[in-house]
PDB file of C-alpha atoms in Angstrom:
ATOM      1  CA  MET E   1     232.653   6.745-160.318  1.00  0.00           C
ATOM      2  CA  SER E   2     232.160   3.791-158.350  1.00  0.00           C
ATOM      3  CA  GLU E   3     228.826   5.549-157.105  1.00  0.00           C
ATOM      4  CA  LEU E   4     227.565   5.527-160.634  1.00  0.00           C
ATOM      5  CA  PHE E   5     228.355   1.991-161.166  1.00  0.00           C
ATOM      6  CA  ARG E   6     226.768   0.545-158.009  1.00  0.00           C
ATOM      7  CA  ASN E   7     223.826   0.728-160.123  1.00  0.00           C
ATOM      8  CA  ARG E   8     223.948  -2.293-162.322  1.00  0.00           C
ATOM      9  CA  LEU E   9     221.879  -0.127-165.205  1.00  0.00           C
ATOM     10  CA  THR E  10     224.521   2.708-165.503  1.00  0.00           C
ATOM     11  CA  ALA E  11     227.142   0.000-165.702  1.00  0.00           C
ATOM     12  CA  VAL E  12     225.134  -1.452-168.692  1.00  0.00           C
ATOM     13  CA  TRP E  13     224.834   1.776-170.218  1.00  0.00           C
ATOM     14  CA  PHE E  14     228.724   1.982-170.065  1.00  0.00           C
ATOM     15  CA  PHE E  15     229.542  -1.230-171.349  1.00  0.00           C
ATOM     16  CA  LEU E  16     226.423  -0.799-174.324  1.00  0.00           C
ATOM     17  CA  ALA E  17     228.661   2.598-174.843  1.00  0.00           C
ATOM     18  CA  ALA E  18     232.367   1.416-174.626  1.00  0.00           C
ATOM     19  CA  THR E  19     231.739  -1.464-177.278  1.00  0.00           C
ATOM     20  CA  THR E  20     229.794   0.644-179.451  1.00  0.00           C
ATOM     21  CA  LEU E  21     232.892   3.020-179.750  1.00  0.00           C
ATOM     22  CA  PHE E  22     235.120   0.028-180.152  1.00  0.00           C
ATOM     23  CA  SER E  23     233.081  -1.789-182.902  1.00  0.00           C
ATOM     24  CA  TRP E  24     232.952   1.934-184.545  1.00  0.00           C
ATOM     25  CA  TRP E  25     236.723   2.539-184.361  1.00  0.00           C
ATOM     26  CA  PHE E  26     237.742  -1.140-184.856  1.00  0.00           C
ATOM     27  CA  SER E  27     235.473  -1.142-188.183  1.00  0.00           C
ATOM     28  CA  ALA E  28     236.940   2.333-189.545  1.00  0.00           C
ATOM     29  CA  GLN E  29     240.254   0.972-188.929  1.00  0.00           C
ATOM     30  CA  HIS E  30     240.194  -2.569-190.212  1.00  0.00           C
ATOM     31  CA  GLY E  31     237.652  -1.646-193.150  1.00  0.00           C
ATOM     32  CA  ALA E  32     239.045   0.147-196.074  1.00  0.00           C
ATOM     33  CA  ASP E  33     239.997  -2.567-198.001  1.00  0.00           C
ATOM     34  CA  ALA E  34     237.316  -3.423-200.178  1.00  0.00           C
ATOM     35  CA  HIS E  35     238.463  -6.554-201.756  1.00  0.00           C
ATOM     36  CA  GLU E  36     238.706  -8.145-198.148  1.00  0.00           C
ATOM     37  CA  VAL E  37     235.108 -10.237-197.302  1.00  0.00           C
ATOM     38  CA  GLY E  38     234.406 -11.623-193.660  1.00  0.00           C
ATOM     39  CA  GLY E  39     237.726 -11.327-191.494  1.00  0.00           C
ATOM     40  CA  ASN E  40     238.344  -9.512-188.191  1.00  0.00           C
ATOM     41  CA  VAL E  41     235.939  -6.679-188.915  1.00  0.00           C
ATOM     42  CA  ALA E  42     232.860  -9.076-189.077  1.00  0.00           C
ATOM     43  CA  ILE E  43     234.112 -11.031-185.999  1.00  0.00           C
ATOM     44  CA  ALA E  44     234.501  -8.028-184.097  1.00  0.00           C
ATOM     45  CA  VAL E  45     231.380  -6.254-185.437  1.00  0.00           C
ATOM     46  CA  LEU E  46     228.857  -8.895-184.834  1.00  0.00           C
ATOM     47  CA  LEU E  47     230.643 -10.139-181.650  1.00  0.00           C
ATOM     48  CA  ALA E  48     229.870  -6.378-180.353  1.00  0.00           C
ATOM     49  CA  ALA E  49     226.614  -6.821-181.497  1.00  0.00           C
ATOM     50  CA  LEU E  50     225.906  -9.985-179.979  1.00  0.00           C
ATOM     51  CA  ILE E  51     227.635  -8.481-176.412  1.00  0.00           C
ATOM     52  CA  LYS E  52     225.085  -5.503-176.244  1.00  0.00           C
ATOM     53  CA  GLY E  53     221.903  -7.270-177.629  1.00  0.00           C
ATOM     54  CA  GLY E  54     222.502  -9.776-174.974  1.00  0.00           C
ATOM     55  CA  LEU E  55     223.199  -6.794-172.443  1.00  0.00           C
ATOM     56  CA  VAL E  56     219.767  -4.982-173.301  1.00  0.00           C
ATOM     57  CA  MET E  57     217.703  -7.669-173.572  1.00  0.00           C
ATOM     58  CA  TRP E  58     219.477  -9.134-170.071  1.00  0.00           C
ATOM     59  CA  TYR E  59     219.427  -5.929-168.127  1.00  0.00           C
ATOM     60  CA  PHE E  60     217.267  -3.522-169.957  1.00  0.00           C
ATOM     61  CA  MET E  61     214.500  -5.859-171.109  1.00  0.00           C
ATOM     62  CA  GLU E  62     215.262  -7.850-167.499  1.00  0.00           C
ATOM     63  CA  VAL E  63     215.020 -11.560-169.572  1.00  0.00           C
ATOM     64  CA  ARG E  64     217.691 -12.149-166.857  1.00  0.00           C
ATOM     65  CA  ASP E  65     215.046 -12.357-164.495  1.00  0.00           C
ATOM     66  CA  ALA E  66     212.547 -13.634-166.656  1.00  0.00           C
ATOM     67  CA  PRO E  67     210.621 -17.243-166.915  1.00  0.00           C
ATOM     68  CA  PRO E  68     213.514 -19.979-168.093  1.00  0.00           C
ATOM     69  CA  TRP E  69     211.436 -20.354-171.271  1.00  0.00           C
ATOM     70  CA  LEU E  70     212.101 -16.768-172.167  1.00  0.00           C
ATOM     71  CA  ARG E  71     216.008 -16.574-170.947  1.00  0.00           C
ATOM     72  CA  TRP E  72     216.075 -19.925-173.386  1.00  0.00           C
ATOM     73  CA  MET E  73     214.302 -18.590-176.534  1.00  0.00           C
ATOM     74  CA  CYS E  74     216.150 -15.128-176.146  1.00  0.00           C
ATOM     75  CA  GLY E  75     219.508 -17.032-175.489  1.00  0.00           C
ATOM     76  CA  GLY E  76     218.569 -18.819-178.272  1.00  0.00           C
ATOM     77  CA  TRP E  77     217.682 -16.297-180.576  1.00  0.00           C
ATOM     78  CA  LEU E  78     221.081 -14.247-180.445  1.00  0.00           C
ATOM     79  CA  VAL E  79     222.936 -17.328-180.865  1.00  0.00           C
ATOM     80  CA  LEU E  80     221.232 -18.495-184.200  1.00  0.00           C
ATOM     81  CA  PHE E  81     220.920 -14.965-185.688  1.00  0.00           C
ATOM     82  CA  PHE E  82     224.529 -14.127-184.850  1.00  0.00           C
ATOM     83  CA  SER E  83     225.948 -17.446-186.017  1.00  0.00           C
ATOM     84  CA  ALA E  84     224.297 -17.526-189.358  1.00  0.00           C
ATOM     85  CA  THR E  85     225.357 -13.603-189.923  1.00  0.00           C
ATOM     86  CA  LEU E  86     228.679 -14.651-189.187  1.00  0.00           C
ATOM     87  CA  ALA E  87     228.697 -17.580-191.949  1.00  0.00           C
ATOM     88  CA  LEU E  88     227.093 -14.845-194.220  1.00  0.00           C
ATOM     89  CA  ALA E  89     229.724 -12.485-193.885  1.00  0.00           C
ATOM     90  CA  PHE E  90     232.234 -14.477-194.478  1.00  0.00           C
ATOM     91  CA  ARG E  91     230.572 -15.679-198.003  1.00  0.00           C
ATOM     92  CA  ALA E  92     231.047 -13.939-201.183  1.00  0.00           C
ATOM     93  CA  PHE E  93     228.776 -15.819-203.770  1.00  0.00           C
TER      94      PHE E  93
ATOM     95  CA  MET C   1     200.864 -14.500-148.786  1.00  0.00           C
ATOM     96  CA  THR C   2     204.076 -13.602-151.338  1.00  0.00           C
ATOM     97  CA  SER C   3     206.410 -11.914-149.467  1.00  0.00           C
ATOM     98  CA  VAL C   4     207.704  -8.274-151.228  1.00  0.00           C
ATOM     99  CA  VAL C   5     211.249  -7.746-150.455  1.00  0.00           C
ATOM    100  CA  ALA C   6     212.616  -4.747-152.375  1.00  0.00           C
ATOM    101  CA  THR C   7     216.489  -4.915-153.343  1.00  0.00           C
ATOM    102  CA  ALA C   8     218.085  -1.557-152.646  1.00  0.00           C
ATOM    103  CA  GLU C   9     219.518  -2.348-156.237  1.00  0.00           C
ATOM    104  CA  THR C  10     216.972  -2.437-158.175  1.00  0.00           C
ATOM    105  CA  GLY C  11     214.029  -1.896-156.156  1.00  0.00           C
ATOM    106  CA  LYS C  12     212.085  -5.111-157.146  1.00  0.00           C
ATOM    107  CA  SER C  13     210.251  -7.295-155.738  1.00  0.00           C
ATOM    108  CA  ALA C  14     211.653 -10.648-155.406  1.00  0.00           C
ATOM    109  CA  GLU C  15     209.636 -13.689-156.936  1.00  0.00           C
ATOM    110  CA  PRO C  16     210.204 -17.265-156.641  1.00  0.00           C
ATOM    111  CA  GLN C  17     213.194 -17.914-158.614  1.00  0.00           C
ATOM    112  CA  ASP C  18     212.263 -20.716-160.403  1.00  0.00           C
ATOM    113  CA  LYS C  19     208.534 -18.523-162.001  1.00  0.00           C
ATOM    114  CA  GLY C  20     210.624 -15.586-162.721  1.00  0.00           C
ATOM    115  CA  HIS C  21     209.114 -12.011-163.254  1.00  0.00           C
ATOM    116  CA  LEU C  22     207.533 -11.632-167.153  1.00  0.00           C
ATOM    117  CA  PRO C  23     208.052  -7.863-167.552  1.00  0.00           C
ATOM    118  CA  GLY C  24     204.728  -6.715-169.229  1.00  0.00           C
ATOM    119  CA  GLU C  25     202.695  -9.872-169.897  1.00  0.00           C
ATOM    120  CA  GLY C  26     202.605 -12.717-172.038  1.00  0.00           C
ATOM    121  CA  GLY C  27     201.027 -11.070-175.624  1.00  0.00           C
ATOM    122  CA  LEU C  28     203.694  -8.392-175.614  1.00  0.00           C
ATOM    123  CA  TRP C  29     206.455 -11.099-175.513  1.00  0.00           C
ATOM    124  CA  PHE C  30     204.682 -12.535-178.630  1.00  0.00           C
ATOM    125  CA  PHE C  31     205.098  -8.845-180.425  1.00  0.00           C
ATOM    126  CA  VAL C  32     208.596  -8.892-179.173  1.00  0.00           C
ATOM    127  CA  LEU C  33     209.460 -12.367-180.226  1.00  0.00           C
ATOM    128  CA  GLY C  34     207.824 -12.381-183.563  1.00  0.00           C
ATOM    129  CA  ASP C  35     209.078  -9.212-184.306  1.00  0.00           C
ATOM    130  CA  LEU C  36     212.561  -9.795-183.688  1.00  0.00           C
ATOM    131  CA  ALA C  37     212.196 -12.995-185.793  1.00  0.00           C
ATOM    132  CA  ILE C  38     210.491 -10.677-188.832  1.00  0.00           C
ATOM    133  CA  PHE C  39     213.724  -8.273-188.799  1.00  0.00           C
ATOM    134  CA  SER C  40     216.172 -11.113-188.658  1.00  0.00           C
ATOM    135  CA  GLY C  41     214.397 -12.686-191.757  1.00  0.00           C
ATOM    136  CA  TYR C  42     214.903  -9.586-193.336  1.00  0.00           C
ATOM    137  CA  LEU C  43     218.506  -8.829-192.181  1.00  0.00           C
ATOM    138  CA  ILE C  44     219.369 -12.400-192.645  1.00  0.00           C
ATOM    139  CA  ILE C  45     218.057 -11.923-196.603  1.00  0.00           C
ATOM    140  CA  TYR C  46     220.289  -8.314-196.535  1.00  0.00           C
ATOM    141  CA  MET C  47     223.169 -10.651-195.875  1.00  0.00           C
ATOM    142  CA  PHE C  48     222.460 -12.977-198.587  1.00  0.00           C
ATOM    143  CA  TYR C  49     222.168  -9.521-201.625  1.00  0.00           C
ATOM    144  CA  ARG C  50     225.666  -8.563-199.924  1.00  0.00           C
ATOM    145  CA  GLY C  51     227.335 -11.281-200.689  1.00  0.00           C
ATOM    146  CA  TRP C  52     225.613 -11.847-204.189  1.00  0.00           C
ATOM    147  CA  ASN C  53     226.842  -8.285-204.616  1.00  0.00           C
ATOM    148  CA  LEU C  54     229.499  -8.015-202.478  1.00  0.00           C
ATOM    149  CA  GLU C  55     231.814  -5.199-204.321  1.00  0.00           C
ATOM    150  CA  GLN C  56     228.390  -2.822-204.786  1.00  0.00           C
ATOM    151  CA  PHE C  57     227.233  -3.273-200.886  1.00  0.00           C
ATOM    152  CA  GLN C  58     230.937  -2.377-199.845  1.00  0.00           C
ATOM    153  CA  HIS C  59     230.971   0.837-202.119  1.00  0.00           C
ATOM    154  CA  SER C  60     227.544   2.114-201.182  1.00  0.00           C
ATOM    155  CA  GLN C  61     227.940   1.283-197.953  1.00  0.00           C
ATOM    156  CA  ALA C  62     231.177   3.508-197.396  1.00  0.00           C
ATOM    157  CA  LEU C  63     229.087   6.531-198.579  1.00  0.00           C
ATOM    158  CA  LEU C  64     227.071   6.097-195.469  1.00  0.00           C
ATOM    159  CA  SER C  65     227.754   8.916-192.614  1.00  0.00           C
ATOM    160  CA  GLN C  66     229.859   6.534-189.635  1.00  0.00           C
ATOM    161  CA  GLY C  67     229.542   9.897-187.472  1.00  0.00           C
ATOM    162  CA  LEU C  68     225.696   9.704-187.400  1.00  0.00           C
ATOM    163  CA  GLY C  69     225.274   5.974-187.597  1.00  0.00           C
ATOM    164  CA  VAL C  70     227.550   6.216-184.135  1.00  0.00           C
ATOM    165  CA  LEU C  71     225.657   9.180-182.683  1.00  0.00           C
ATOM    166  CA  ASN C  72     222.265   7.647-183.274  1.00  0.00           C
ATOM    167  CA  THR C  73     223.522   4.358-181.783  1.00  0.00           C
ATOM    168  CA  LEU C  74     224.606   6.109-178.553  1.00  0.00           C
ATOM    169  CA  ILE C  75     221.335   8.009-178.286  1.00  0.00           C
ATOM    170  CA  LEU C  76     219.328   5.591-178.358  1.00  0.00           C
ATOM    171  CA  ILE C  77     221.403   3.348-176.011  1.00  0.00           C
ATOM    172  CA  THR C  78     220.966   6.418-173.601  1.00  0.00           C
ATOM    173  CA  SER C  79     217.296   6.728-174.035  1.00  0.00           C
ATOM    174  CA  SER C  80     217.071   2.936-172.962  1.00  0.00           C
ATOM    175  CA  TRP C  81     218.912   3.499-169.995  1.00  0.00           C
ATOM    176  CA  PHE C  82     216.716   6.594-169.099  1.00  0.00           C
ATOM    177  CA  VAL C  83     213.671   4.257-169.395  1.00  0.00           C
ATOM    178  CA  ALA C  84     215.375   1.126-167.974  1.00  0.00           C
ATOM    179  CA  MET C  85     216.053   3.688-164.843  1.00  0.00           C
ATOM    180  CA  GLY C  86     212.627   5.102-164.921  1.00  0.00           C
ATOM    181  CA  VAL C  87     211.206   1.808-164.329  1.00  0.00           C
ATOM    182  CA  GLN C  88     213.366   1.068-161.397  1.00  0.00           C
ATOM    183  CA  THR C  89     212.339   4.552-160.348  1.00  0.00           C
ATOM    184  CA  ALA C  90     208.823   3.917-160.595  1.00  0.00           C
ATOM    185  CA  ARG C  91     209.293   0.733-158.509  1.00  0.00           C
ATOM    186  CA  LYS C  92     210.332   2.268-155.838  1.00  0.00           C
ATOM    187  CA  SER C  93     207.711   4.599-155.951  1.00  0.00           C
ATOM    188  CA  SER C  94     209.087   7.476-157.169  1.00  0.00           C
ATOM    189  CA  PHE C  95     206.704   8.223-159.758  1.00  0.00           C
ATOM    190  CA  ALA C  96     207.435  11.829-160.341  1.00  0.00           C
ATOM    191  CA  GLN C  97     211.397  11.165-160.719  1.00  0.00           C
ATOM    192  CA  ALA C  98     210.226   8.173-163.179  1.00  0.00           C
ATOM    193  CA  SER C  99     207.915  10.315-165.089  1.00  0.00           C
ATOM    194  CA  ARG C 100     211.200  12.673-166.166  1.00  0.00           C
ATOM    195  CA  LEU C 101     213.655   9.696-167.070  1.00  0.00           C
ATOM    196  CA  ILE C 102     210.685   8.309-169.129  1.00  0.00           C
ATOM    197  CA  ALA C 103     210.854  11.707-170.729  1.00  0.00           C
ATOM    198  CA  LEU C 104     214.118  12.173-171.228  1.00  0.00           C
ATOM    199  CA  GLY C 105     214.134   8.644-173.032  1.00  0.00           C
ATOM    200  CA  GLY C 106     211.131  10.019-175.304  1.00  0.00           C
ATOM    201  CA  GLY C 107     213.249  13.051-175.676  1.00  0.00           C
ATOM    202  CA  CYS C 108     216.445  10.843-176.754  1.00  0.00           C
ATOM    203  CA  GLY C 109     214.138   8.966-178.837  1.00  0.00           C
ATOM    204  CA  LEU C 110     212.995  12.471-180.975  1.00  0.00           C
ATOM    205  CA  LEU C 111     216.727  13.388-180.942  1.00  0.00           C
ATOM    206  CA  PHE C 112     216.978  10.110-183.162  1.00  0.00           C
ATOM    207  CA  CYS C 113     214.513  10.621-185.383  1.00  0.00           C
ATOM    208  CA  ALA C 114     216.078  14.065-185.929  1.00  0.00           C
ATOM    209  CA  VAL C 115     219.265  13.012-186.531  1.00  0.00           C
ATOM    210  CA  LYS C 116     217.800   9.995-188.871  1.00  0.00           C
ATOM    211  CA  LEU C 117     215.942  12.524-191.182  1.00  0.00           C
ATOM    212  CA  PHE C 118     218.680  14.917-191.287  1.00  0.00           C
ATOM    213  CA  GLU C 119     220.662  11.641-192.547  1.00  0.00           C
ATOM    214  CA  TRP C 120     218.234  10.635-195.180  1.00  0.00           C
ATOM    215  CA  TYR C 121     217.961  14.284-196.261  1.00  0.00           C
ATOM    216  CA  ALA C 122     221.771  14.149-196.927  1.00  0.00           C
ATOM    217  CA  LYS C 123     221.200  11.370-198.670  1.00  0.00           C
ATOM    218  CA  LEU C 124     218.749  12.013-201.033  1.00  0.00           C
ATOM    219  CA  SER C 125     220.033  15.642-201.611  1.00  0.00           C
ATOM    220  CA  VAL C 126     223.050  14.238-203.232  1.00  0.00           C
ATOM    221  CA  GLY C 127     221.090  11.905-205.177  1.00  0.00           C
ATOM    222  CA  LEU C 128     221.001   8.427-203.470  1.00  0.00           C
ATOM    223  CA  THR C 129     217.300   7.344-202.930  1.00  0.00           C
ATOM    224  CA  ILE C 130     215.888   3.546-202.854  1.00  0.00           C
ATOM    225  CA  GLU C 131     216.235   3.049-206.105  1.00  0.00           C
ATOM    226  CA  THR C 132     219.978   3.830-206.536  1.00  0.00           C
ATOM    227  CA  ASP C 133     220.915   0.276-205.518  1.00  0.00           C
ATOM    228  CA  GLN C 134     220.084  -2.725-203.462  1.00  0.00           C
ATOM    229  CA  PHE C 135     222.049  -1.639-201.118  1.00  0.00           C
ATOM    230  CA  PHE C 136     220.602   1.605-200.579  1.00  0.00           C
ATOM    231  CA  SER C 137     217.240   0.116-201.357  1.00  0.00           C
ATOM    232  CA  PHE C 138     217.781  -2.346-198.116  1.00  0.00           C
ATOM    233  CA  TYR C 139     219.264   1.027-196.226  1.00  0.00           C
ATOM    234  CA  TYR C 140     215.795   2.750-196.447  1.00  0.00           C
ATOM    235  CA  MET C 141     213.812   0.029-196.152  1.00  0.00           C
ATOM    236  CA  LEU C 142     215.406  -1.234-192.979  1.00  0.00           C
ATOM    237  CA  THR C 143     216.165   2.120-191.236  1.00  0.00           C
ATOM    238  CA  GLY C 144     212.686   3.225-192.407  1.00  0.00           C
ATOM    239  CA  THR C 145     210.690   0.195-190.692  1.00  0.00           C
ATOM    240  CA  HIS C 146     212.649   0.674-188.009  1.00  0.00           C
ATOM    241  CA  LEU C 147     211.907   4.601-187.277  1.00  0.00           C
ATOM    242  CA  TYR C 148     208.154   3.614-187.928  1.00  0.00           C
ATOM    243  CA  HIS C 149     209.324   1.042-184.508  1.00  0.00           C
ATOM    244  CA  VAL C 150     210.626   4.217-183.052  1.00  0.00           C
ATOM    245  CA  LEU C 151     207.499   6.312-183.198  1.00  0.00           C
ATOM    246  CA  VAL C 152     205.379   3.572-182.249  1.00  0.00           C
ATOM    247  CA  GLY C 153     207.267   3.226-179.494  1.00  0.00           C
ATOM    248  CA  LEU C 154     207.258   6.975-178.720  1.00  0.00           C
ATOM    249  CA  ALA C 155     203.704   7.100-179.078  1.00  0.00           C
ATOM    250  CA  LEU C 156     203.874   4.090-175.982  1.00  0.00           C
ATOM    251  CA  LEU C 157     206.414   6.062-173.848  1.00  0.00           C
ATOM    252  CA  VAL C 158     203.829   8.945-173.923  1.00  0.00           C
ATOM    253  CA  PHE C 159     201.029   6.484-172.348  1.00  0.00           C
ATOM    254  CA  VAL C 160     203.440   5.420-170.184  1.00  0.00           C
ATOM    255  CA  TRP C 161     204.609   9.152-169.166  1.00  0.00           C
ATOM    256  CA  ARG C 162     201.136   9.955-168.657  1.00  0.00           C
ATOM    257  CA  GLU C 163     200.466   6.658-166.272  1.00  0.00           C
ATOM    258  CA  LEU C 164     203.306   8.076-163.948  1.00  0.00           C
ATOM    259  CA  ARG C 165     201.579  11.152-163.953  1.00  0.00           C
ATOM    260  CA  ILE C 166     198.029  10.305-162.672  1.00  0.00           C
ATOM    261  CA  PRO C 167     196.948  10.792-158.852  1.00  0.00           C
ATOM    262  CA  ALA C 168     196.386   7.081-158.690  1.00  0.00           C
ATOM    263  CA  GLN C 169     198.669   4.457-158.546  1.00  0.00           C
ATOM    264  CA  PRO C 170     200.560   3.803-161.696  1.00  0.00           C
ATOM    265  CA  ARG C 171     199.953   0.162-163.054  1.00  0.00           C
ATOM    266  CA  MET C 172     203.124  -1.405-163.249  1.00  0.00           C
ATOM    267  CA  MET C 173     202.021  -3.554-166.009  1.00  0.00           C
ATOM    268  CA  MET C 174     201.274  -0.444-168.783  1.00  0.00           C
ATOM    269  CA  ILE C 175     205.304   0.972-167.458  1.00  0.00           C
ATOM    270  CA  GLU C 176     206.936  -2.081-168.052  1.00  0.00           C
ATOM    271  CA  ILE C 177     204.866  -2.859-171.718  1.00  0.00           C
ATOM    272  CA  GLY C 178     205.942   0.523-172.863  1.00  0.00           C
ATOM    273  CA  ALA C 179     209.265  -0.067-171.658  1.00  0.00           C
ATOM    274  CA  THR C 180     210.002  -3.360-173.390  1.00  0.00           C
ATOM    275  CA  VAL C 181     208.937  -2.425-176.409  1.00  0.00           C
ATOM    276  CA  TRP C 182     211.128   0.851-176.046  1.00  0.00           C
ATOM    277  CA  HIS C 183     214.080  -1.906-175.534  1.00  0.00           C
ATOM    278  CA  VAL C 184     212.888  -3.461-178.572  1.00  0.00           C
ATOM    279  CA  VAL C 185     213.421  -0.202-180.524  1.00  0.00           C
ATOM    280  CA  ASP C 186     217.371   0.049-179.434  1.00  0.00           C
ATOM    281  CA  LEU C 187     218.013  -3.758-179.646  1.00  0.00           C
ATOM    282  CA  LEU C 188     216.642  -3.754-183.515  1.00  0.00           C
ATOM    283  CA  TRP C 189     218.930  -0.587-184.123  1.00  0.00           C
ATOM    284  CA  ILE C 190     222.193  -2.273-182.585  1.00  0.00           C
ATOM    285  CA  VAL C 191     221.645  -4.726-184.819  1.00  0.00           C
ATOM    286  CA  ILE C 192     220.904  -2.489-188.131  1.00  0.00           C
ATOM    287  CA  TYR C 193     223.681  -0.444-187.401  1.00  0.00           C
ATOM    288  CA  ALA C 194     226.238  -3.380-187.227  1.00  0.00           C
ATOM    289  CA  LEU C 195     224.875  -5.113-190.574  1.00  0.00           C
ATOM    290  CA  ILE C 196     224.242  -1.885-192.014  1.00  0.00           C
ATOM    291  CA  TYR C 197     226.891   0.489-191.162  1.00  0.00           C
ATOM    292  CA  LEU C 198     229.570  -1.794-189.586  1.00  0.00           C
ATOM    293  CA  LEU C 199     230.035  -4.629-191.443  1.00  0.00           C
ATOM    294  CA  ARG C 200     232.617  -4.229-193.959  1.00  0.00           C
TER     295      ARG C 200
END
């Protein structure tokens, strides 16, 4: 097992898969109530997506080793986009 | 002369820390960030419509196949892993192995398409079309636009695969471009999946 994880990309895949399964499970468990808006599901699901997006960008897309301007733009997008969606997830207009 | 040090872990050449390594080339990232911006706009609009029609959206969302959604997410994550491994392997000059990994990544991409088409077929056959309601309008538009990106990405992976199989030295820039576009496909799906399928 540790031999697989010696390759960082494989470790990233594992965390992506684990986070996916967790968010899928969490959403299924807690999302049944149709009258609920926002709440823990929104936070968990969006946080999971933020983490996954960050992992794909940083390790698969190699933004981690990219010039600072690209790291800032990608990081900025992650924060801005998920903040906006989280805020909107809590609103029923 | 720049010293090239291949690390055992990533097989990448070390470059001055302050410069960093931009995969592919600049124009690629103009496309990547632009594409992200467009999809982000689309998804923010989705969130507004969701807020305005929350009950309808929640009701229609419940008709989605969560099983197929998570399956496709895992498929695409795995395909990205294959492609990333392919790039890493190519940098170590194991081009034959790299081409096999790229092929596996592309194979997963084809599997994603098959699952997606089946999912649409299942929806359409019970009368859930793009005109059914606002949610399904977004669903088909977003997943459809994404599928178009998958097809473009697959075409690029074919180019990458061929590049790795030519007798001459493969051009790493071409490899990186194809791989980066593929990862964008994965990234976009991660976000679509979270907002359309999971966000209750």
